[in-house]
Coordinates of C-alpha atoms and ligand atoms in Angstrom, one line a residue:
M1 CA -19.4 54.8 -98.0
Q2 CA -17.0 52.5 -96.4
T3 CA -19.8 50.5 -94.7
T4 CA -21.7 50.1 -97.9
K5 CA -18.4 48.6 -99.7
E6 CA -17.8 46.3 -96.8
N7 CA -21.5 45.1 -97.0
S8 CA -21.4 44.5 -100.6
K9 CA -18.6 42.7 -100.4
S10 CA -19.9 40.2 -97.7
T11 CA -23.1 39.9 -99.7
D12 CA -21.1 38.9 -102.6
S13 CA -19.3 36.4 -100.7
Q14 CA -22.7 34.9 -99.6
N15 CA -23.9 35.2 -103.2
T16 CA -27.0 37.0 -101.8
K17 CA -27.8 39.6 -104.5
F18 CA -30.7 41.4 -102.8
N19 CA -29.3 41.8 -99.3
F20 CA -29.6 45.8 -98.9
D21 CA -28.2 47.3 -95.9
Y22 CA -30.2 50.0 -94.0
A23 CA -29.4 52.4 -91.4
P24 CA -30.7 51.4 -88.2
A25 CA -34.3 53.2 -87.5
L26 CA -34.9 52.5 -83.8
E27 CA -38.0 53.3 -82.4
S28 CA -37.5 55.3 -78.9
T29 CA -38.6 53.7 -75.6
D30 CA -38.7 57.4 -73.9
I31 CA -42.5 57.3 -74.4
V32 CA -42.8 54.3 -72.4
Q33 CA -42.7 54.6 -68.3
I34 CA -42.3 51.0 -66.7
K35 CA -42.9 50.6 -63.0
D36 CA -40.2 48.5 -61.3
R37 CA -42.8 46.4 -59.5
N38 CA -46.6 46.1 -60.9
L39 CA -49.4 45.2 -58.6
L40 CA -52.6 43.5 -59.4
F41 CA -55.7 45.5 -60.5
I42 CA -58.7 44.6 -58.2
D43 CA -62.1 46.6 -57.9
G44 CA -60.3 49.6 -59.4
K45 CA -57.4 49.6 -57.4
W46 CA -53.9 48.7 -57.4
V47 CA -53.2 46.1 -54.8
A48 CA -50.3 44.1 -53.8
P49 CA -50.3 40.2 -53.9
S50 CA -51.8 38.5 -50.9
Q51 CA -48.6 36.5 -50.3
G52 CA -46.2 39.3 -51.4
K53 CA -44.6 37.2 -54.3
Y54 CA -43.4 38.8 -57.3
F55 CA -41.8 37.5 -60.8
K56 CA -39.8 39.1 -63.2
T57 CA -40.6 40.0 -66.8
I58 CA -37.8 40.2 -69.3
N59 CA -37.1 41.8 -72.9
P60 CA -36.5 38.7 -74.7
A61 CA -34.5 40.9 -77.3
T62 CA -31.8 41.5 -74.5
G63 CA -32.5 38.8 -72.1
L64 CA -32.8 41.5 -69.5
P65 CA -35.7 42.2 -66.9
L66 CA -37.8 44.9 -67.5
A67 CA -40.0 44.6 -64.2
E68 CA -41.5 42.6 -61.4
I69 CA -44.9 41.4 -61.7
A70 CA -47.3 40.7 -59.0
E71 CA -48.0 36.8 -58.7
A72 CA -51.8 36.5 -57.7
S73 CA -52.6 33.6 -55.1
T74 CA -56.0 31.9 -54.9
K75 CA -57.3 34.4 -52.3
D76 CA -56.3 37.4 -54.8
V77 CA -58.2 35.5 -57.5
D78 CA -61.2 35.3 -55.0
N79 CA -61.1 38.9 -54.3
A80 CA -61.1 39.9 -58.2
V81 CA -64.1 37.5 -58.9
K82 CA -65.7 39.1 -55.8
A83 CA -65.1 42.6 -57.0
A84 CA -66.3 41.4 -60.6
R85 CA -69.6 40.0 -59.2
K86 CA -70.2 43.1 -57.2
A87 CA -69.6 45.3 -60.4
Y88 CA -72.0 43.1 -62.1
T89 CA -74.8 43.4 -59.7
K90 CA -74.6 46.7 -58.8
T91 CA -73.2 48.9 -61.8
W92 CA -72.5 47.2 -65.2
S93 CA -75.8 45.0 -65.5
K94 CA -77.9 48.1 -64.6
L95 CA -76.3 50.4 -67.5
T96 CA -78.1 50.2 -70.6
G97 CA -76.3 49.0 -74.1
A98 CA -75.8 52.3 -75.1
E99 CA -74.2 53.5 -72.1
R100 CA -71.9 50.5 -72.3
G101 CA -71.0 51.4 -75.7
R102 CA -70.0 54.9 -74.8
Y103 CA -67.4 53.4 -72.4
L104 CA -66.2 51.2 -75.1
F105 CA -66.0 54.2 -77.7
R106 CA -64.1 56.1 -75.1
I107 CA -61.6 53.2 -74.4
A108 CA -60.9 52.6 -78.1
R109 CA -60.3 56.1 -78.7
L110 CA -57.8 56.3 -75.9
I111 CA -56.0 53.5 -77.2
Q112 CA -55.6 55.1 -80.5
E113 CA -54.4 58.2 -78.8
R114 CA -51.8 56.2 -76.9
A115 CA -51.0 53.7 -79.7
R116 CA -47.4 54.3 -80.1
E117 CA -47.1 54.0 -76.2
L118 CA -48.8 50.6 -76.5
A119 CA -46.7 49.5 -79.5
V120 CA -43.5 50.2 -78.0
L121 CA -44.2 48.5 -74.5
E122 CA -45.6 45.5 -76.4
T123 CA -42.6 44.9 -78.5
M124 CA -40.2 45.5 -75.3
D125 CA -42.1 42.6 -73.5
N126 CA -42.9 40.3 -76.3
G127 CA -40.3 40.8 -78.8
K128 CA -42.2 41.2 -81.8
P129 CA -41.1 43.8 -84.2
I130 CA -42.5 47.5 -83.9
K131 CA -43.7 47.5 -87.4
E132 CA -46.0 44.7 -86.3
S133 CA -47.2 46.0 -83.2
R134 CA -47.3 49.7 -84.6
D135 CA -49.3 48.6 -87.7
I136 CA -51.2 45.5 -86.6
D137 CA -51.6 44.7 -83.1
I138 CA -52.5 48.0 -81.7
P139 CA -54.7 49.2 -84.6
L140 CA -56.5 45.9 -84.4
V141 CA -56.8 46.5 -80.8
A142 CA -58.5 49.7 -81.0
A143 CA -60.7 48.2 -83.9
H144 CA -62.2 45.6 -81.5
F145 CA -63.0 47.9 -79.1
F146 CA -65.0 50.3 -81.7
Y147 CA -66.5 47.0 -83.5
Y148 CA -68.0 45.5 -80.0
A149 CA -68.8 49.3 -78.9
G150 CA -71.2 49.5 -81.9
W151 CA -72.8 45.9 -80.8
A152 CA -73.6 47.1 -77.1
D153 CA -76.9 48.6 -78.1
K154 CA -77.9 46.3 -80.9
L155 CA -77.8 43.0 -78.9
D156 CA -81.6 42.3 -79.1
Y157 CA -80.9 42.1 -83.1
A158 CA -77.9 39.7 -82.6
I159 CA -79.5 36.4 -82.5
P160 CA -82.8 36.7 -84.3
G161 CA -85.8 35.2 -82.5
Q162 CA -83.9 34.8 -79.2
K163 CA -83.8 37.4 -76.2
V164 CA -80.3 37.9 -74.9
S165 CA -78.9 38.6 -71.6
P166 CA -75.2 38.7 -70.1
V167 CA -73.8 35.6 -68.6
G168 CA -72.3 37.4 -65.5
V169 CA -68.8 37.2 -64.5
V170 CA -66.4 35.9 -66.8
G171 CA -62.8 34.4 -66.3
Q172 CA -60.3 35.1 -69.2
I173 CA -56.8 33.7 -69.7
I174 CA -54.7 34.7 -72.6
P175 CA -51.1 33.8 -74.3
W176 CA -48.2 35.7 -74.8
N177 CA -48.0 36.0 -78.7
F178 CA -50.6 38.7 -79.1
P179 CA -50.9 40.0 -75.5
L180 CA -52.9 43.2 -75.9
L181 CA -54.9 41.8 -79.0
M182 CA -56.0 38.8 -77.0
A183 CA -57.0 40.9 -74.1
A184 CA -59.0 43.1 -76.9
W185 CA -60.6 39.8 -78.2
K186 CA -61.7 38.9 -75.0
I187 CA -62.5 42.1 -72.9
A188 CA -64.5 44.0 -75.5
P189 CA -67.1 41.6 -76.4
A190 CA -67.4 40.5 -72.8
L191 CA -68.3 44.2 -71.8
A192 CA -70.4 45.0 -74.8
C193 CA -72.8 42.0 -73.6
G194 CA -73.0 43.4 -70.2
N195 CA -70.6 40.9 -68.4
T196 CA -67.7 41.7 -66.0
V197 CA -64.0 40.4 -66.2
V198 CA -61.4 38.9 -64.5
I199 CA -58.5 38.4 -66.8
K200 CA -55.1 36.7 -66.7
P201 CA -52.3 37.8 -69.0
A202 CA -49.4 35.3 -70.0
E203 CA -46.7 35.4 -67.2
T204 CA -43.9 36.5 -70.0
T205 CA -46.1 39.4 -71.2
S206 CA -48.4 41.3 -68.6
L207 CA -47.3 44.8 -69.1
S208 CA -49.3 46.1 -71.9
L209 CA -52.6 44.9 -70.2
L210 CA -51.6 46.8 -67.1
L211 CA -51.2 49.9 -69.3
L212 CA -54.5 49.2 -70.7
V213 CA -55.8 49.2 -67.4
Q214 CA -54.7 52.8 -67.0
I215 CA -56.8 53.5 -70.1
L216 CA -59.9 52.0 -68.7
Q217 CA -59.6 54.1 -65.8
E218 CA -59.0 57.2 -67.7
A219 CA -62.2 56.2 -69.5
G220 CA -63.8 56.1 -66.3
L221 CA -64.8 52.3 -66.3
P222 CA -66.6 51.7 -63.1
D223 CA -64.7 49.8 -60.3
G224 CA -64.6 45.9 -60.6
V225 CA -65.8 45.7 -64.1
V226 CA -62.5 44.7 -65.3
N227 CA -59.9 43.1 -63.0
V228 CA -56.5 41.8 -63.9
I229 CA -54.6 39.0 -62.0
T230 CA -51.1 38.3 -63.1
G231 CA -49.5 35.3 -62.5
A232 CA -48.7 31.8 -64.3
G233 CA -50.3 28.5 -64.4
E234 CA -51.4 28.1 -60.7
T235 CA -53.3 31.6 -61.0
G236 CA -55.1 30.4 -64.1
T237 CA -55.8 27.1 -62.4
A238 CA -57.4 29.3 -59.6
L239 CA -59.4 31.5 -61.9
V240 CA -60.7 28.5 -64.1
A241 CA -61.6 26.6 -60.7
H242 CA -63.4 29.6 -58.9
A243 CA -66.8 28.5 -58.0
D244 CA -68.5 32.1 -59.0
I245 CA -67.2 32.5 -62.7
N246 CA -70.0 31.9 -65.3
K247 CA -67.9 31.7 -68.1
V248 CA -64.3 30.6 -69.0
A249 CA -62.7 32.1 -72.0
F250 CA -59.2 30.5 -72.9
T251 CA -56.6 31.2 -75.6
G252 CA -53.3 29.1 -75.4
S253 CA -52.1 25.5 -75.8
T254 CA -54.1 22.7 -76.5
D255 CA -52.8 20.8 -73.5
V256 CA -53.6 23.6 -71.2
G257 CA -57.2 23.7 -73.0
R258 CA -57.7 20.0 -72.3
L259 CA -56.9 20.5 -68.4
I260 CA -59.3 23.5 -68.6
A261 CA -62.1 21.5 -70.3
K262 CA -61.8 18.7 -67.6
T263 CA -62.2 21.3 -64.7
V264 CA -65.2 22.9 -66.2
A265 CA -67.0 19.8 -67.4
G266 CA -69.9 19.3 -64.9
T267 CA -70.3 22.8 -64.1
N268 CA -72.7 25.5 -65.5
K269 CA -69.6 27.5 -66.8
K270 CA -69.7 28.2 -70.3
L271 CA -66.4 27.5 -72.0
T272 CA -64.5 28.8 -75.2
L273 CA -61.2 27.5 -76.2
E274 CA -58.7 28.9 -78.8
L275 CA -55.9 26.4 -79.4
G276 CA -53.0 25.7 -81.4
G277 CA -52.8 24.8 -85.2
K278 CA -50.8 23.3 -87.7
S279 CA -52.5 25.3 -90.7
A280 CA -51.7 24.6 -94.4
H281 CA -51.1 26.9 -97.4
I282 CA -52.0 25.2 -100.5
I283 CA -50.4 26.6 -103.7
F284 CA -51.9 25.7 -107.2
E285 CA -49.9 25.8 -110.5
D286 CA -52.1 28.4 -111.6
A287 CA -51.6 30.6 -108.5
A288 CA -49.6 34.2 -109.0
I289 CA -46.3 32.7 -107.6
E290 CA -44.5 35.9 -106.6
Q291 CA -47.7 36.9 -104.3
A292 CA -48.1 33.5 -102.8
V293 CA -44.5 33.3 -101.9
E294 CA -45.0 36.6 -100.0
G295 CA -48.0 35.2 -98.6
V296 CA -46.3 32.0 -97.4
I297 CA -43.5 34.4 -95.8
N298 CA -46.3 36.4 -94.0
G299 CA -47.9 33.2 -93.1
I300 CA -45.0 31.6 -91.2
F301 CA -42.6 34.2 -90.6
F302 CA -44.6 36.8 -89.3
N303 CA -44.7 37.5 -85.5
Q304 CA -41.6 34.8 -85.5
G305 CA -44.1 32.2 -86.1
H306 CA -45.8 32.7 -82.9
V307 CA -49.3 33.0 -84.5
C308 CA -51.6 30.3 -83.8
C309 CA -53.0 30.0 -87.4
A310 CA -49.5 30.4 -88.9
G311 CA -49.1 28.8 -92.2
S312 CA -46.5 26.1 -90.8
R313 CA -47.4 23.5 -93.7
L314 CA -46.8 24.1 -97.1
L315 CA -48.2 22.2 -99.8
L316 CA -47.2 22.9 -103.3
E317 CA -48.5 21.5 -106.7
E318 CA -45.7 19.4 -108.0
S319 CA -45.3 21.1 -111.3
V320 CA -44.5 24.3 -109.6
S321 CA -42.6 23.3 -106.7
E322 CA -39.2 23.6 -107.7
I323 CA -39.5 27.3 -108.6
F324 CA -41.3 28.2 -105.7
V325 CA -38.8 26.6 -103.4
E326 CA -36.3 28.6 -105.2
K327 CA -37.9 31.8 -105.0
L328 CA -38.7 31.0 -101.5
K329 CA -35.1 30.7 -100.6
I330 CA -34.2 34.1 -102.5
R331 CA -36.9 35.8 -100.5
M332 CA -35.7 34.4 -97.2
Q333 CA -32.3 35.5 -97.9
Q334 CA -33.8 39.1 -97.4
L335 CA -35.4 38.8 -94.1
R336 CA -34.0 40.9 -91.6
V337 CA -33.6 39.3 -88.2
G338 CA -33.0 41.7 -85.5
N339 CA -33.8 44.3 -82.7
P340 CA -37.7 44.4 -82.5
L341 CA -37.5 48.1 -82.0
D342 CA -35.8 48.7 -85.4
K343 CA -38.5 49.7 -88.0
N344 CA -36.7 47.7 -90.6
T345 CA -37.0 44.4 -88.7
D346 CA -38.8 41.6 -90.2
I347 CA -38.6 39.0 -87.3
G348 CA -37.9 39.9 -83.8
A349 CA -37.1 38.1 -80.6
I350 CA -38.7 34.6 -79.6
N351 CA -40.6 35.5 -76.3
S352 CA -38.7 33.3 -73.9
S353 CA -35.8 31.1 -73.7
T354 CA -38.4 28.2 -73.2
E355 CA -40.0 28.7 -76.3
L356 CA -36.7 29.1 -77.9
E357 CA -35.4 25.7 -76.7
K358 CA -38.8 24.1 -77.8
I359 CA -38.3 25.3 -81.3
K360 CA -34.5 24.3 -81.4
K361 CA -35.4 20.7 -80.4
L362 CA -38.1 20.5 -82.9
I363 CA -35.6 21.4 -85.6
T364 CA -33.3 18.9 -84.6
T365 CA -36.1 16.3 -84.7
G366 CA -36.8 17.5 -88.0
Q367 CA -33.2 17.2 -89.1
N368 CA -32.8 13.6 -87.5
E369 CA -36.0 12.4 -89.4
G370 CA -34.1 13.2 -92.6
A371 CA -36.0 16.3 -94.3
E372 CA -34.1 18.7 -96.4
F373 CA -33.4 21.4 -94.4
F374 CA -32.8 25.3 -95.5
E375 CA -31.9 28.3 -93.6
P376 CA -30.7 31.4 -95.1
N377 CA -27.4 32.9 -94.9
I378 CA -28.3 35.9 -92.9
E379 CA -27.1 37.8 -90.1
M380 CA -28.0 37.0 -86.5
P381 CA -28.2 39.1 -83.6
D382 CA -25.5 38.1 -81.0
K383 CA -27.6 38.5 -77.9
G384 CA -31.1 37.8 -76.9
Y385 CA -33.6 34.8 -78.0
F386 CA -33.8 34.7 -81.7
Q387 CA -34.3 31.8 -84.2
K388 CA -33.5 31.9 -88.2
P389 CA -36.4 31.4 -90.2
C390 CA -36.1 28.1 -92.0
F391 CA -37.8 25.2 -93.7
F392 CA -37.8 21.5 -94.1
N393 CA -38.5 20.4 -97.6
R394 CA -40.0 17.0 -98.7
V395 CA -41.5 16.2 -95.2
S396 CA -43.9 13.4 -95.3
S397 CA -47.0 13.4 -93.4
A398 CA -45.5 10.9 -90.9
F399 CA -42.8 13.6 -90.1
T400 CA -43.2 15.3 -86.6
L401 CA -42.7 18.6 -88.5
S402 CA -45.9 17.8 -90.4
R403 CA -47.9 16.9 -87.3
V404 CA -46.5 19.0 -84.2
E405 CA -47.2 22.8 -83.8
V406 CA -43.6 24.1 -83.7
F407 CA -44.9 27.9 -82.8
G408 CA -41.8 29.4 -84.4
P409 CA -40.4 30.5 -87.7
V410 CA -40.2 26.8 -89.2
L411 CA -42.0 25.7 -92.3
A412 CA -42.6 22.0 -93.3
I413 CA -42.8 21.6 -97.1
S414 CA -44.4 18.8 -99.2
T415 CA -46.0 18.4 -102.7
F416 CA -49.4 17.2 -103.9
R417 CA -50.4 16.0 -107.8
T418 CA -54.3 16.6 -107.4
T419 CA -57.0 18.6 -105.9
Q420 CA -58.1 15.6 -104.0
E421 CA -54.7 15.0 -102.5
A422 CA -54.1 18.5 -101.7
I423 CA -57.4 18.3 -99.6
A424 CA -56.7 15.1 -98.0
K425 CA -53.3 16.3 -96.9
A426 CA -54.4 19.6 -95.6
N427 CA -56.9 17.9 -93.6
D428 CA -54.8 15.2 -92.3
T429 CA -54.1 17.1 -88.9
P430 CA -55.5 17.0 -85.4
Y431 CA -56.0 20.7 -85.8
G432 CA -58.0 22.7 -88.0
L433 CA -57.5 26.4 -87.3
A434 CA -57.0 28.1 -90.7
A435 CA -56.0 27.5 -94.2
G436 CA -54.6 29.5 -97.2
I437 CA -55.6 28.7 -100.8
W438 CA -53.7 30.2 -103.8
S439 CA -55.3 29.9 -107.2
E440 CA -56.2 32.3 -109.7
K441 CA -59.3 30.3 -110.3
G442 CA -62.2 31.4 -108.5
S443 CA -64.4 28.1 -108.6
K444 CA -61.3 25.9 -107.4
V445 CA -61.0 28.3 -104.5
H446 CA -64.4 27.9 -103.3
K447 CA -64.5 24.0 -104.3
V448 CA -61.4 23.6 -102.1
A449 CA -62.4 25.9 -99.2
S450 CA -65.5 23.9 -98.7
S451 CA -63.7 20.5 -98.2
L452 CA -61.3 21.9 -95.8
K453 CA -61.7 21.4 -92.2
A454 CA -60.4 24.7 -90.8
G455 CA -62.3 27.5 -89.2
V456 CA -60.5 30.5 -91.0
I457 CA -59.9 30.4 -94.7
W458 CA -57.9 33.1 -96.7
A459 CA -57.7 33.0 -100.4
N460 CA -54.7 34.6 -102.2
T461 CA -53.7 36.1 -98.9
Y462 CA -52.9 35.0 -95.4
N463 CA -52.9 36.3 -91.8
K464 CA -55.5 39.0 -92.4
F465 CA -57.8 39.8 -89.3
D466 CA -60.7 41.9 -89.0
P467 CA -62.7 42.6 -85.9
T468 CA -66.1 41.6 -87.9
S469 CA -64.8 38.3 -89.0
P470 CA -65.2 35.2 -86.8
F471 CA -62.2 33.4 -85.8
G472 CA -61.6 30.1 -84.3
G473 CA -61.0 26.4 -85.1
Y474 CA -62.2 22.7 -85.7
N475 CA -60.9 19.6 -83.6
E476 CA -57.9 20.4 -81.4
S477 CA -57.8 23.7 -82.3
G478 CA -60.7 24.7 -80.1
W479 CA -64.4 25.2 -79.2
G480 CA -66.3 28.5 -80.2
R481 CA -65.7 31.6 -82.2
E482 CA -64.5 34.9 -81.3
G483 CA -64.6 38.2 -83.4
G484 CA -67.9 39.3 -85.6
R485 CA -71.3 38.6 -84.4
H486 CA -70.7 35.2 -83.6
G487 CA -68.0 36.3 -81.0
L488 CA -71.0 37.8 -79.0
F489 CA -72.8 34.3 -78.4
P490 CA -70.3 32.8 -75.7
Y491 CA -71.0 35.9 -73.6
L492 CA -74.8 35.8 -73.8
N493 CA -77.6 33.6 -72.5
T494 CA -80.1 33.1 -74.9
K495 CA -84.1 32.5 -74.4
Q496 CA -86.7 31.8 -76.9
G497 CA -88.8 34.8 -77.8
A498 CA -87.4 38.1 -79.3
K499 CA -88.5 41.3 -77.8
Ligands
NAD501 P1 -50.0 28.1 -72.6 O1 -51.2 27.2 -72.6 O2 -49.0 27.5 -71.9 O3 -50.4 29.5 -71.6 C1 -51.5 30.3 -72.1 C2 -52.3 30.9 -71.0 O4 -52.7 29.7 -69.9 C3 -51.0 31.7 -70.1 O5 -51.7 33.0 -69.5 C4 -50.7 30.8 -69.0 O6 -50.3 31.5 -67.6 C5 -51.9 30.0 -68.6 N1 -52.0 28.7 -68.3 C6 -50.8 27.8 -68.0 N2 -51.3 26.7 -67.5 C7 -52.5 27.0 -67.0 C8 -53.2 26.2 -66.2 N3 -53.1 24.9 -65.8 N4 -54.5 26.5 -66.1 C9 -55.1 27.7 -66.6 N5 -54.3 28.5 -67.4 C10 -53.0 28.1 -67.3 O7 -49.9 28.5 -74.0 P2 -48.7 29.7 -74.6 O8 -47.3 28.8 -74.6 O9 -48.5 30.8 -73.5 O10 -49.2 30.1 -75.7 C11 -48.8 29.4 -77.1 C12 -50.1 28.4 -77.5 O11 -51.4 29.1 -77.7 C13 -49.9 27.8 -78.9 O12 -50.2 26.5 -79.0 C14 -50.8 28.5 -79.8 O13 -51.2 28.0 -81.1 C15 -51.8 29.0 -78.8 N6 -52.8 30.2 -79.2 C16 -54.0 30.0 -80.0 C17 -54.6 31.0 -80.5 C18 -56.0 30.8 -81.0 O14 -56.6 32.0 -81.1 N7 -56.3 29.8 -81.4 C19 -54.2 32.3 -80.1 C20 -52.8 32.4 -79.4 C21 -52.2 31.2 -79.2
MN502 MN1 -41.5 39.8 -71.3

């Protein structure tokens, strides 16, 4: 009772009518066992890195180390590629699609069985709220394996008129924002199509993939079919440059994507790149405003804004802009930033101090450029790497915040008067990953959607993912698609003439 009173006092003084206080509801970490030292996974065995080097991974919510991770050298990468080649030639390419599908189904079921463990570990290593890792990331990971398991024996029907075959050994590099989900997006279609894999997680979030390896072993996946090499940029460079890789799949920043494209140019390697974004939400005056506010909140503050397709630009029709911004402020006042393991937490920790610094620097730039800045008056944790959600209002398209990807909970707001202006502003970006359109008028939604240069367009919702739906971008947001039937194409060679 005492606490309730105190809290209502403090909320009064902050003029925040809606700030409820919940008792903490911490998810237990007992279910997770983290080894102090984590090795590489090559040819079905845990092996020490050849140069004996390890680095630390931390829990960004506390700033404290969780474990040591092996750093794979060029030699380790070579061993992993050799193992993958051997597995490709001797076992995996000899199996029928139905047999490969069976492994994938088994993996999907084991992921479901160990979902809680995976979710807690992901939250500890990445900093994302448990309600997201538990309700979004891990269910989608299982769903991807289920979905591509279904394709494994139907590949002959995937591309009408074409005979398909696997590409061989694929090198995959993933980022830290959805560690296990990005691994699933890469591994599941690769295996379904008959390829073998060497995959490198991001250096700050290796642990969930190392746990997935245990699941692959439990599923009896043959040795060498999936190999995990942990490490940072140098390890990634060695993988991309390896001569016996047939395909590179990369998700990460546009800068690294460019480097990779250069390395791969002039070789026979296939390449897919999923890069950054500066995606726009367009709110028309006839939109359901309350839902749109919720969609905008979800679009930019979900996962601390660590989402490549985050709705980081908000374009408001002028007639509703003031009321919308007011409602947005009120809603932001209710957001709970805090311990990611607490089930009430909306916004967790920024993945690393480096990322937090990048975000802070861009916020300072935004303030210096003179846009109107707003941040809610909410409590912040006193340790770990956290960023208060915020927005800049009345940004012009020349402002840094309109152009540069922040990759944090920072929104840039501007207005428009006509549909043409909205489309022009939304397309005024070097990226083109996603967009959100909010209007109750279906014909308007379709018209605008067909004019937007973005790979994924949501109408009256945002950040909804499904394994059956292709995902990918235009321009500097990347090449190729992942997910759905389209997600099979990069993992298949094709030849004219159906069976
Ligand atoms: P990053 O490019 O720094 O790192 C991504 C991965 O590449 C990591 O595993 C890293 O170790 C590795 N890497 C770094 N340098 C490398 C090199 N020279 N050669 C090979 N590999 C190298 O990106 P990040 O900071 O980890 O992730 C954030 C970025 O990823 C954002 O720009 C975001 O938009 C993008 N992203 C895009 C998608 C998408 O699907 N389009 C999804 C998630 C993240
Ligand atoms: Mn970490």
